[in-house]
Coordinates of C-alpha atoms in Angstrom, one line a residue:
M1 CA -74.7 19.9 47.4
K2 CA -71.8 21.8 48.8
N3 CA -69.6 18.7 48.5
N4 CA -70.5 18.4 44.8
C5 CA -69.7 22.1 44.2
F6 CA -66.4 21.6 46.0
H7 CA -65.5 18.6 44.0
R8 CA -66.4 20.4 40.7
E9 CA -64.1 23.3 41.8
I10 CA -61.2 20.9 42.5
I11 CA -61.7 19.2 39.1
L12 CA -61.8 22.6 37.4
V13 CA -58.6 23.6 39.1
L14 CA -56.9 20.4 38.1
V15 CA -58.0 20.7 34.5
L16 CA -56.8 24.3 34.3
S17 CA -53.4 23.3 35.9
L18 CA -53.1 20.4 33.4
G19 CA -53.9 22.8 30.6
C20 CA -51.2 25.2 31.8
L21 CA -48.7 22.4 32.1
L22 CA -49.5 21.2 28.6
N23 CA -49.3 24.8 27.3
L24 CA -45.9 25.2 29.0
K25 CA -44.8 21.9 27.5
A26 CA -45.9 23.0 24.1
Q27 CA -44.0 26.3 24.5
Q28 CA -40.9 24.3 25.5
V29 CA -41.1 22.2 22.4
D30 CA -41.9 24.9 19.9
T31 CA -39.5 27.6 21.2
L32 CA -35.8 27.4 21.6
Y33 CA -34.5 29.7 24.4
I34 CA -31.1 31.2 24.0
D35 CA -29.2 32.3 27.1
S36 CA -25.6 33.4 27.7
S37 CA -24.4 29.8 28.1
F38 CA -26.0 28.5 24.9
K39 CA -23.7 26.4 22.6
K40 CA -25.7 24.0 20.5
A41 CA -29.2 22.6 20.0
N42 CA -30.8 20.1 17.6
L43 CA -33.6 21.9 15.7
I44 CA -35.8 18.8 15.4
E45 CA -36.6 19.1 19.1
Y46 CA -38.1 22.6 18.7
S47 CA -39.8 22.4 15.3
K48 CA -42.8 21.3 13.3
I49 CA -42.5 19.5 10.0
N50 CA -45.1 20.4 7.4
G51 CA -47.3 21.8 10.2
S52 CA -47.2 18.9 12.6
Q53 CA -44.9 17.7 15.3
P54 CA -41.9 15.6 14.1
N55 CA -41.4 11.9 15.0
N56 CA -38.9 12.1 17.8
K57 CA -37.7 8.6 17.0
Y58 CA -34.8 10.2 15.1
N59 CA -32.6 13.2 15.9
Y60 CA -32.5 14.2 12.3
F61 CA -35.0 15.1 9.6
Y62 CA -36.0 12.4 7.1
F63 CA -38.2 13.2 4.1
S64 CA -39.2 10.0 2.2
F65 CA -39.3 9.4 -1.6
K66 CA -42.7 11.1 -2.0
N67 CA -42.8 14.7 -0.8
E68 CA -40.7 17.1 -3.1
L69 CA -41.4 20.2 -1.0
N70 CA -41.1 20.2 2.8
S71 CA -41.3 22.9 5.5
I72 CA -39.8 23.2 9.0
D73 CA -41.2 25.8 11.4
F74 CA -39.4 26.8 14.6
N75 CA -39.3 29.7 17.1
I76 CA -36.2 31.1 18.8
K77 CA -36.2 33.5 21.8
N78 CA -33.2 35.5 22.9
L79 CA -33.1 35.7 26.7
N80 CA -30.0 38.0 26.7
D81 CA -30.1 41.7 26.9
K82 CA -27.7 42.0 23.9
P83 CA -27.8 40.8 20.3
Q84 CA -27.2 37.1 19.6
N85 CA -25.6 35.6 16.5
L86 CA -26.5 32.0 15.7
L87 CA -25.6 29.6 12.9
L88 CA -28.1 27.2 11.4
E89 CA -26.1 24.3 10.0
F90 CA -27.2 21.4 7.7
S91 CA -25.3 18.2 7.7
N92 CA -26.3 17.3 4.1
A93 CA -24.2 19.1 1.5
L94 CA -26.3 17.9 -1.4
I95 CA -29.7 19.5 -0.8
K96 CA -31.4 20.7 -4.0
E97 CA -32.8 24.0 -2.5
I98 CA -33.1 25.5 1.0
S99 CA -34.9 28.7 1.8
L100 CA -34.9 30.5 5.2
L101 CA -37.9 32.7 5.9
K102 CA -38.7 34.9 8.9
F103 CA -42.1 36.0 10.1
E104 CA -42.3 39.8 9.9
N105 CA -45.3 42.1 9.6
G106 CA -47.8 39.3 9.5
A107 CA -46.1 37.2 6.8
F108 CA -43.0 35.1 6.2
I109 CA -40.3 37.0 4.4
E110 CA -37.5 35.2 2.6
Q111 CA -34.0 35.8 4.1
N112 CA -31.8 33.6 2.0
T113 CA -32.0 30.8 -0.5
T114 CA -29.2 28.3 -1.5
G115 CA -28.7 24.7 -2.6
I116 CA -26.9 22.6 -5.1
D117 CA -28.9 24.1 -8.0
Y118 CA -27.5 27.5 -7.1
S119 CA -24.1 29.0 -7.7
I120 CA -21.5 29.0 -4.9
S121 CA -22.0 32.8 -4.5
N122 CA -25.5 32.2 -3.3
K123 CA -24.2 30.5 -0.2
P124 CA -25.0 32.8 2.8
I125 CA -21.7 31.6 4.5
K126 CA -18.5 30.5 2.7
H127 CA -18.5 27.0 4.1
R128 CA -18.4 23.4 2.8
L129 CA -21.9 22.9 4.3
F130 CA -25.1 24.9 3.9
A131 CA -25.5 27.3 6.8
F132 CA -27.6 30.4 7.6
K133 CA -26.8 33.1 10.0
I134 CA -29.6 34.1 12.4
R135 CA -29.3 37.4 14.3
L136 CA -31.6 38.0 17.2
Q137 CA -32.0 41.4 18.9
P138 CA -32.1 41.6 22.7
L139 CA -35.1 39.7 24.2
E140 CA -36.4 39.1 20.6
T141 CA -38.5 36.1 19.7
G142 CA -38.2 35.1 16.1
S143 CA -40.4 32.8 14.1
Y144 CA -38.7 31.1 11.2
K145 CA -39.6 28.7 8.4
L146 CA -37.3 26.5 6.4
N147 CA -38.5 25.3 3.0
L148 CA -36.6 22.3 1.6
K149 CA -36.9 21.2 -2.0
K150 CA -35.4 17.8 -2.8
E151 CA -34.7 15.8 -5.9
K152 CA -38.0 14.4 -7.3
G153 CA -38.6 10.8 -6.2
K154 CA -35.5 10.7 -4.0
P155 CA -35.4 10.7 -0.2
L156 CA -33.7 13.5 1.8
V157 CA -32.1 13.2 5.2
T158 CA -30.3 15.9 7.1
S159 CA -29.5 17.0 10.6
V160 CA -30.1 20.7 11.4
L161 CA -28.2 22.1 14.2
I162 CA -28.3 25.6 15.7
K163 CA -24.9 26.6 17.1
S164 CA -23.3 29.6 18.7
E165 CA -20.9 31.4 16.3
S166 CA -17.9 30.5 18.4
L167 CA -18.8 26.8 18.5
F168 CA -19.5 26.8 14.8
N169 CA -16.1 28.3 13.9
S170 CA -14.1 26.0 16.3
Q171 CA -15.8 22.8 15.1
S172 CA -15.4 23.9 11.5
S173 CA -11.6 24.3 12.1
I174 CA -11.3 20.9 13.7
Q175 CA -13.3 19.3 10.9
L176 CA -11.0 20.9 8.3
I177 CA -7.9 19.5 10.2
L178 CA -9.5 16.0 10.1
L179 CA -10.2 16.4 6.4
G180 CA -6.6 17.6 5.9
L181 CA -5.3 14.6 7.7
Y182 CA -7.4 12.4 5.5
Y183 CA -6.1 13.9 2.3
G184 CA -2.6 13.9 3.6
I185 CA -2.7 10.1 4.2
S186 CA -4.4 9.6 0.8
L187 CA -1.7 11.6 -1.0
L188 CA 1.0 9.6 0.6
S189 CA -0.7 6.3 -0.4
V190 CA -1.2 7.6 -4.0
C191 CA 2.5 8.5 -4.2
F192 CA 3.6 5.2 -2.7
S193 CA 1.4 3.2 -5.1
L194 CA 2.6 5.2 -8.2
F195 CA 6.2 4.6 -7.1
V196 CA 5.6 0.9 -6.7
F197 CA 3.9 0.9 -10.1
Y198 CA 6.9 2.7 -11.7
I199 CA 9.3 0.1 -10.2
L200 CA 7.3 -3.1 -10.7
R201 CA 5.1 -2.2 -13.7
N202 CA 2.2 -3.9 -12.1
S203 CA -1.2 -2.4 -13.1
S204 CA -2.7 -3.3 -9.6
Y205 CA -0.8 -0.5 -8.0
L206 CA -1.9 2.1 -10.6
I207 CA -5.5 1.0 -10.2
Y208 CA -5.2 1.5 -6.4
A209 CA -3.7 4.9 -6.8
I210 CA -6.5 6.0 -9.1
Y211 CA -9.1 4.5 -6.7
I212 CA -7.8 6.6 -3.8
V213 CA -8.0 9.7 -6.0
F214 CA -11.6 9.1 -6.9
L215 CA -12.5 8.0 -3.4
G216 CA -11.1 11.3 -2.2
L217 CA -13.1 13.2 -4.8
F218 CA -16.2 11.3 -3.6
I219 CA -15.6 12.2 0.0
S220 CA -14.9 15.8 -0.9
S221 CA -18.2 15.9 -2.9
Y222 CA -20.2 14.2 -0.1
T223 CA -18.8 16.6 2.6
G224 CA -19.3 19.7 0.4
L225 CA -15.5 20.3 0.2
F226 CA -15.4 19.8 -3.6
S227 CA -17.8 22.7 -4.4
Q228 CA -16.0 24.9 -1.9
L229 CA -12.5 24.3 -3.3
F230 CA -12.9 23.5 -7.0
L231 CA -16.1 25.3 -8.3
D232 CA -16.2 28.9 -9.2
E233 CA -18.5 31.4 -7.5
S234 CA -20.8 31.4 -10.5
D235 CA -20.5 27.7 -11.3
L236 CA -23.9 26.1 -11.9
F237 CA -22.5 22.6 -12.5
N238 CA -24.8 20.1 -10.9
K239 CA -23.2 19.1 -7.7
Y240 CA -25.2 16.0 -7.3
K241 CA -24.1 14.5 -10.6
H242 CA -20.4 14.8 -9.8
Y243 CA -21.1 13.2 -6.5
V244 CA -22.8 10.2 -8.4
L245 CA -20.0 10.2 -10.9
F246 CA -17.2 10.0 -8.3
S247 CA -19.1 7.3 -6.3
E248 CA -19.6 5.1 -9.3
I249 CA -16.0 5.4 -10.5
S250 CA -14.8 4.6 -7.0
L251 CA -17.0 1.6 -6.8
L252 CA -15.8 0.4 -10.2
L253 CA -12.1 0.8 -9.2
F254 CA -12.5 -0.8 -5.8
V255 CA -14.1 -3.9 -7.3
V256 CA -11.5 -4.2 -10.0
F257 CA -8.7 -3.7 -7.4
S258 CA -10.3 -6.3 -5.1
Q259 CA -10.3 -8.8 -7.9
K260 CA -6.6 -8.1 -8.5
I261 CA -5.8 -8.5 -4.8
L262 CA -7.8 -11.7 -4.4
E263 CA -6.3 -13.1 -7.7
A264 CA -9.9 -13.9 -8.7
K265 CA -9.0 -14.5 -12.3
T266 CA -6.7 -17.4 -11.3
Y267 CA -8.5 -18.9 -8.3
M268 CA -12.2 -18.0 -8.8
P269 CA -12.8 -17.2 -12.5
N270 CA -16.6 -18.0 -12.4
L271 CA -17.3 -15.8 -9.4
K272 CA -15.3 -13.0 -11.0
K273 CA -17.5 -13.2 -14.2
V274 CA -20.7 -12.9 -12.0
I275 CA -19.2 -9.9 -10.1
D276 CA -18.3 -8.2 -13.4
V277 CA -21.9 -8.6 -14.6
L278 CA -23.3 -7.2 -11.4
L279 CA -20.9 -4.3 -11.5
I280 CA -22.0 -3.4 -15.0
I281 CA -25.6 -3.5 -13.8
L282 CA -24.9 -1.3 -10.8
I283 CA -23.1 1.4 -12.8
S284 CA -25.7 1.3 -15.6
I285 CA -28.6 1.9 -13.2
R286 CA -27.0 5.0 -11.6
V287 CA -25.7 6.4 -14.9
L288 CA -29.1 6.0 -16.6
I289 CA -31.0 7.5 -13.6
H290 CA -28.8 10.6 -13.2
F291 CA -27.3 11.3 -16.6
F292 CA -29.8 9.8 -19.2
F293 CA -33.5 9.4 -19.3
T294 CA -33.8 11.4 -16.1
D295 CA -37.4 12.4 -16.9
F296 CA -38.5 8.9 -17.4
F297 CA -36.7 7.4 -14.4
E298 CA -37.7 10.1 -11.9
H299 CA -41.1 8.5 -11.5
Y300 CA -39.5 5.2 -10.7
V301 CA -36.5 6.3 -8.8
S302 CA -37.4 4.4 -5.6
V303 CA -37.9 1.2 -7.6
F304 CA -34.5 1.5 -9.4
M305 CA -32.7 2.6 -6.2
N306 CA -34.0 -0.4 -4.3
L307 CA -32.9 -2.6 -7.2
W308 CA -29.5 -1.0 -7.0
Y309 CA -29.3 -1.7 -3.3
S310 CA -30.3 -5.4 -3.9
V311 CA -27.7 -5.9 -6.6
F312 CA -25.0 -4.1 -4.5
L313 CA -25.8 -6.4 -1.5
T314 CA -25.5 -9.5 -3.8
M315 CA -22.1 -8.3 -5.0
V316 CA -21.0 -7.6 -1.4
V317 CA -21.9 -11.2 -0.5
L318 CA -20.0 -12.7 -3.5
I319 CA -16.8 -10.7 -2.8
T320 CA -17.1 -11.9 0.8
I321 CA -17.2 -15.5 -0.4
Q322 CA -14.1 -14.7 -2.5
I323 CA -12.3 -13.4 0.5
V324 CA -13.1 -16.5 2.5
L325 CA -11.9 -18.8 -0.3
Y326 CA -8.7 -16.7 -0.7
F327 CA -7.8 -17.2 3.0
K328 CA -6.5 -20.6 2.1
T329 CA -4.1 -19.1 -0.5
N330 CA -2.7 -16.1 1.3
F331 CA -3.9 -15.6 4.9
K332 CA -1.9 -12.4 5.7
R333 CA -3.1 -10.5 2.6
S334 CA -6.6 -11.8 3.1
S335 CA -6.7 -10.6 6.7
L336 CA -5.6 -7.1 6.0
F337 CA -7.9 -6.8 3.0
T338 CA -10.8 -8.1 5.0
I339 CA -10.4 -5.4 7.6
A340 CA -10.3 -2.7 4.9
Y341 CA -13.3 -4.3 3.2
V342 CA -15.3 -4.4 6.4
F343 CA -14.7 -0.7 6.9
M344 CA -15.6 0.1 3.3
I345 CA -18.8 -2.0 3.3
S346 CA -19.9 -0.8 6.8
G347 CA -19.5 2.8 5.7
V348 CA -21.4 2.3 2.4
C349 CA -24.2 0.2 4.0
L350 CA -24.8 2.7 6.9
T351 CA -24.8 5.6 4.4
I352 CA -27.5 3.7 2.4
L353 CA -29.6 3.1 5.5
Y354 CA -29.2 6.8 6.4
H355 CA -29.9 8.4 3.0
G356 CA -32.2 5.8 1.6
Y357 CA -34.4 4.9 4.5
G358 CA -33.5 7.3 7.4
L359 CA -32.9 4.4 9.8
V360 CA -29.6 5.5 11.4
N361 CA -27.7 8.7 11.9
T362 CA -24.2 8.5 10.3
I363 CA -23.1 12.1 11.2
F364 CA -20.4 12.2 13.9
Y365 CA -18.9 15.6 14.8
G366 CA -20.1 17.2 11.6
L367 CA -18.6 14.5 9.3
P368 CA -20.3 11.4 7.9
F369 CA -19.4 7.9 9.1
I370 CA -18.2 7.0 5.6
F371 CA -15.4 9.6 6.0
Y372 CA -14.0 7.8 9.0
S373 CA -14.5 4.3 7.6
S374 CA -12.9 5.2 4.2
F375 CA -9.9 6.7 6.1
L376 CA -9.4 3.4 7.9
E377 CA -10.0 1.6 4.7
I378 CA -7.2 3.5 3.0
L379 CA -4.8 2.7 5.8
F380 CA -5.5 -1.0 5.7
L381 CA -5.5 -1.2 1.9
T382 CA -2.2 0.6 1.9
F383 CA -0.9 -2.0 4.4
T384 CA -2.2 -4.7 2.1
V385 CA -0.3 -3.1 -0.9
I386 CA 2.9 -3.0 1.2
L387 CA 2.4 -6.6 2.0
M388 CA 1.9 -7.4 -1.7
V389 CA 5.2 -5.6 -2.5
K390 CA 6.9 -7.5 0.3
D391 CA 5.5 -10.8 -1.1
I392 CA 6.9 -9.9 -4.5
Y393 CA 10.3 -9.1 -3.2
D394 CA 10.3 -12.2 -1.0
D395 CA 9.5 -14.3 -4.0
R396 CA 12.2 -12.6 -6.0
N397 CA 14.7 -13.0 -3.2
A398 CA 13.8 -16.7 -2.8
L399 CA 14.2 -17.2 -6.6
S400 CA 17.5 -15.3 -6.5
K401 CA 18.7 -17.4 -3.6
K402 CA 17.6 -20.5 -5.5
L403 CA 19.5 -19.3 -8.6
V404 CA 22.6 -18.6 -6.5
F405 CA 22.4 -22.0 -4.9
E406 CA 22.0 -23.7 -8.3
E407 CA 24.9 -21.7 -9.6
K408 CA 27.1 -22.6 -6.7
K409 CA 26.0 -26.2 -7.0
N410 CA 26.8 -26.3 -10.7
L411 CA 30.1 -24.5 -10.1
Y412 CA 30.9 -27.1 -7.4
Y413 CA 30.3 -30.0 -9.7
F414 CA 32.2 -28.2 -12.5
I415 CA 35.2 -27.9 -10.2
K416 CA 34.8 -31.4 -9.0
G417 CA 34.7 -32.7 -12.5
E418 CA 37.6 -30.4 -13.5
D419 CA 39.7 -31.9 -10.7
Q420 CA 38.7 -35.5 -11.7
E421 CA 39.6 -34.7 -15.3
R422 CA 43.0 -33.2 -14.2
K423 CA 43.7 -36.4 -12.2
R424 CA 42.8 -38.5 -15.2
I425 CA 45.0 -36.5 -17.6
S426 CA 47.8 -36.5 -15.0
R427 CA 47.6 -40.3 -14.6
E428 CA 47.5 -40.6 -18.4
L429 CA 50.6 -38.4 -18.8
H430 CA 52.4 -40.1 -15.9
D431 CA 51.5 -43.7 -16.4
N432 CA 50.9 -44.0 -20.1
I433 CA 52.8 -41.3 -22.0
G434 CA 55.5 -41.0 -19.3
S435 CA 56.1 -44.8 -19.4
K436 CA 56.2 -44.8 -23.2
L437 CA 58.7 -41.9 -23.2
S438 CA 60.8 -43.7 -20.6
Y439 CA 60.8 -46.8 -22.8
L440 CA 61.6 -44.6 -25.8
K441 CA 64.5 -43.0 -24.0
R442 CA 66.0 -46.4 -23.0
F443 CA 65.6 -47.6 -26.6
V444 CA 67.3 -44.5 -28.0
E445 CA 70.2 -44.7 -25.4
D446 CA 70.8 -48.4 -26.3
N447 CA 70.6 -48.1 -30.0
I448 CA 71.3 -44.5 -31.1
E449 CA 74.4 -42.7 -29.9
N450 CA 73.2 -39.2 -30.4
E451 CA 73.5 -36.8 -27.5
A452 CA 71.2 -34.2 -29.1
V453 CA 68.4 -36.7 -29.5
N454 CA 68.9 -38.0 -25.9
D455 CA 68.7 -34.4 -24.6
A456 CA 65.6 -33.7 -26.6
I457 CA 63.9 -36.8 -25.2
D458 CA 65.0 -35.8 -21.7
N459 CA 63.5 -32.4 -22.1
I460 CA 60.2 -33.9 -23.3
C461 CA 60.1 -36.3 -20.4
N462 CA 60.8 -33.5 -17.9
D463 CA 58.1 -31.3 -19.6
V464 CA 55.5 -34.2 -19.4
R465 CA 56.4 -34.9 -15.7
N466 CA 56.2 -31.2 -14.8
L467 CA 52.9 -30.8 -16.7
S468 CA 51.6 -33.9 -14.9
H469 CA 52.5 -32.5 -11.5
E470 CA 51.1 -29.1 -12.4
I471 CA 47.8 -30.5 -13.6
S472 CA 47.4 -32.8 -10.5
P473 CA 49.9 -32.4 -7.7
S474 CA 49.8 -36.0 -6.5
D475 CA 52.9 -35.3 -4.4
L476 CA 51.2 -32.8 -2.1
K477 CA 51.1 -35.4 0.7
L478 CA 54.5 -36.6 -0.3
V479 CA 56.4 -33.3 -0.3
G480 CA 53.9 -31.3 1.8
F481 CA 51.7 -28.4 1.0
K482 CA 54.2 -25.7 1.9
N483 CA 57.0 -27.3 -0.2
A484 CA 54.6 -27.7 -3.1
V485 CA 53.7 -24.0 -3.0
S486 CA 57.4 -23.1 -2.6
D487 CA 58.2 -25.2 -5.7
L488 CA 55.3 -23.6 -7.6
T489 CA 56.5 -20.0 -6.9
T490 CA 60.1 -21.0 -7.6
N491 CA 59.2 -22.4 -11.0
L492 CA 57.2 -19.3 -11.9
S493 CA 60.1 -17.1 -11.0
S494 CA 62.6 -19.2 -13.1
K495 CA 60.4 -19.5 -16.1
T496 CA 59.0 -15.8 -16.3
S497 CA 60.2 -12.3 -15.6
L498 CA 58.2 -12.2 -12.4
N499 CA 59.9 -11.9 -9.1
V500 CA 58.0 -14.2 -6.7
D501 CA 58.7 -14.2 -3.0
F502 CA 57.4 -17.0 -0.8
K503 CA 57.3 -16.9 3.0
N504 CA 55.8 -19.3 5.6
Y505 CA 55.1 -18.3 9.2
Q506 CA 54.0 -21.3 11.2
F507 CA 51.4 -22.4 8.6
P508 CA 49.7 -25.6 10.0
S509 CA 50.9 -28.8 8.4
K510 CA 47.8 -30.9 9.6
L511 CA 45.2 -29.8 7.0
S512 CA 42.8 -32.2 5.2
E513 CA 43.8 -33.4 1.8
N514 CA 40.9 -31.6 0.2
T515 CA 41.7 -28.3 1.9
E516 CA 45.3 -28.5 0.7
L517 CA 44.2 -29.3 -2.8
Q518 CA 41.7 -26.5 -3.0
L519 CA 44.2 -24.0 -1.6
Y520 CA 46.8 -25.2 -4.1
R521 CA 44.4 -24.8 -7.0
V522 CA 43.5 -21.3 -5.7
I523 CA 47.2 -20.3 -5.7
Q524 CA 47.6 -21.7 -9.2
E525 CA 44.5 -19.8 -10.4
V526 CA 45.6 -16.5 -8.8
L527 CA 49.2 -16.7 -10.1
N528 CA 47.9 -17.6 -13.6
N529 CA 45.6 -14.5 -13.5
I530 CA 48.4 -12.3 -12.4
L531 CA 50.6 -13.6 -15.2
K532 CA 47.9 -13.1 -17.8
H533 CA 46.3 -9.8 -16.8
A534 CA 48.1 -7.9 -14.1
D535 CA 51.4 -6.9 -15.9
A536 CA 53.1 -7.2 -12.5
Q537 CA 56.8 -7.3 -11.7
H538 CA 56.7 -8.6 -8.1
I539 CA 54.5 -11.1 -6.2
D540 CA 54.4 -11.8 -2.5
V541 CA 52.9 -15.2 -1.3
Q542 CA 52.6 -15.7 2.4
L543 CA 51.3 -18.6 4.5
I544 CA 50.6 -17.6 8.1
G545 CA 49.3 -19.7 10.9
H546 CA 47.3 -18.5 13.9
D547 CA 45.7 -20.3 16.9
D548 CA 42.3 -21.0 15.4
Y549 CA 42.7 -20.1 11.8
A550 CA 45.3 -19.7 9.0
T551 CA 45.7 -17.1 6.3
L552 CA 47.0 -17.1 2.8
T553 CA 47.9 -13.7 1.2
I554 CA 48.9 -13.0 -2.4
E555 CA 49.9 -9.5 -3.4
D556 CA 51.1 -8.1 -6.6
D557 CA 52.2 -4.6 -7.9
G558 CA 50.3 -4.9 -11.2
R559 CA 47.7 -2.6 -12.9
G560 CA 44.9 -3.6 -10.5
F561 CA 41.2 -3.2 -11.3
N562 CA 37.9 -1.6 -9.9
I563 CA 36.2 -4.2 -7.7
K564 CA 32.8 -2.5 -8.0
T565 CA 32.7 -2.4 -11.8
Q566 CA 34.7 -5.5 -12.6
E567 CA 32.5 -8.5 -13.5
K568 CA 33.5 -11.8 -12.0
G569 CA 34.9 -14.2 -14.6
L570 CA 35.0 -17.9 -14.3
G571 CA 38.5 -17.8 -12.6
L572 CA 37.3 -15.6 -9.7
K573 CA 34.1 -17.7 -9.4
N574 CA 36.2 -20.9 -9.2
I575 CA 38.4 -19.3 -6.6
A576 CA 35.3 -18.2 -4.5
S577 CA 33.7 -21.6 -4.9
R578 CA 36.8 -23.5 -3.8
I579 CA 37.3 -21.3 -0.7
Q580 CA 33.6 -21.7 0.2
Q581 CA 33.9 -25.5 -0.1
I582 CA 36.6 -25.6 2.7
G583 CA 34.6 -23.1 4.8
G584 CA 37.0 -20.2 4.2
K585 CA 36.6 -16.5 3.6
L586 CA 37.9 -14.6 0.5
E587 CA 38.7 -10.8 0.5
I588 CA 40.0 -9.0 -2.5
D589 CA 41.3 -5.4 -2.4
S590 CA 42.4 -3.7 -5.6
K591 CA 42.8 -0.3 -7.0
I592 CA 43.6 0.7 -10.6
N593 CA 47.4 1.1 -11.0
S594 CA 48.0 0.2 -7.3
G595 CA 48.1 -3.6 -7.5
T596 CA 45.9 -6.3 -6.0
S597 CA 45.8 -8.0 -2.6
I598 CA 44.0 -11.3 -1.9
L599 CA 43.4 -12.5 1.6
I600 CA 42.1 -16.0 2.3
T601 CA 41.2 -17.1 5.8
I602 CA 40.4 -20.7 6.7
P603 CA 39.5 -22.2 10.0
I604 CA 41.8 -24.8 11.6

């Protein structure tokens, strides 16, 4: 009997102890204790949702499509012997209505109310997010209630953090720096794209610039920055609608830009048509739900949003197929765009899982994951745009080089044909006309004794011979290049008012026949240009030999010209082409009213 009593007493003590432990555990869950070292706490660990304990599977609050009104109850106890200021911060900047109530005198008394349906002046704290200030007196225990009203038929997800005032201010400052960096990079990308559009007149770059602008507006709306910076204190403009508007325009511009980058119209026209149809369906659903027929659609929001998610996922798969197909056409551009696309899609999909179904938490250091992913997306899209510009300039340079090559090729064959024609005419003058003139001269000398006629025929024969040699100096090898140039300058001096000086300083005599011919033609062309255009009085022609190379200089004291503005005529192009054929280098120095100097360097 005593043993049974003893056993019952032990069981009673164990039950009481377990009850105390459970009561202590309940107090630990329901009450947040604030001491001097407190920095931050997640409210879901110390609260009840709609009167019951929350599902601790997530570290954020998720209210599904059904309940329009929801409540969060929590207790806070100040363990300090001095007042404590705390900040209650919501991660979602698009909550319809939030009310903070405090239990006083046997009832919950409203402290503050705010939300997207209220003016900016209703915000308890001037901040991009919704936040309430809680002040606890020394050793005070406060009981609070949050009433959250969400859009009818739409889910609501938000983290609620309680922070010390110092931590709230420091983290807000760092978040603003990150946002500033984001918009700084975005602004640079917009300016670069607009500049490229101005230069190339390609609509792809304008579309990209506009896309970055609306993506930035979407991020600013999603993070609460838009209402803080651009809306008046009394502005009642529905903040959720501009969030939807910016997101849909961003989606539209991204898809259009992606089709431009992937050249879908050229390589995948059928896929592009399907994507265009899906894009129209996506935008129509969101616009109809939020801007038209809202009363009708609010009862079926979950249905239409799930439909929107399905269509969006289908379009994502189709664009992915386009990227895979485009890899064969342009691997580098596809690679960069793929990275940007992965960041964009991952950000959007995780945001859908977060807001639509509450499956993952996408808030990192007070900013949503889509903020970070879109930042990386902009970087890689800008790299893609830079690569596109490089491809365009590479194509243009290749085309320009091809045109230059073709021009040089045509000029080469023109000069070659010109030389052949000169030789033909020279042979015709020498062999045919020259022979006939010689026969005529002998006939006249034998039959007509008239000195004037004989002199006239002699002059004609000399002129034909000189013209033949001038057209094609077949005697270059016979008399030598240096002697031929000397004769050329002497004849020019004797027949014109020009004073031509010729000097030779160890110029090599062992040059190829083609090199000598091309140099001789160049000298002829230069002297002819001086005679026609320079209005010169004196010309210096010098042939100079060195160990590994030789130089030819021609200087005059004529009127000169501006090298930068002077267009190259056929004569200068012929000269350049002839020098290039023999592997030489041509340099021209000229100033207006200061003459012209030409330096030709050829390897030996």
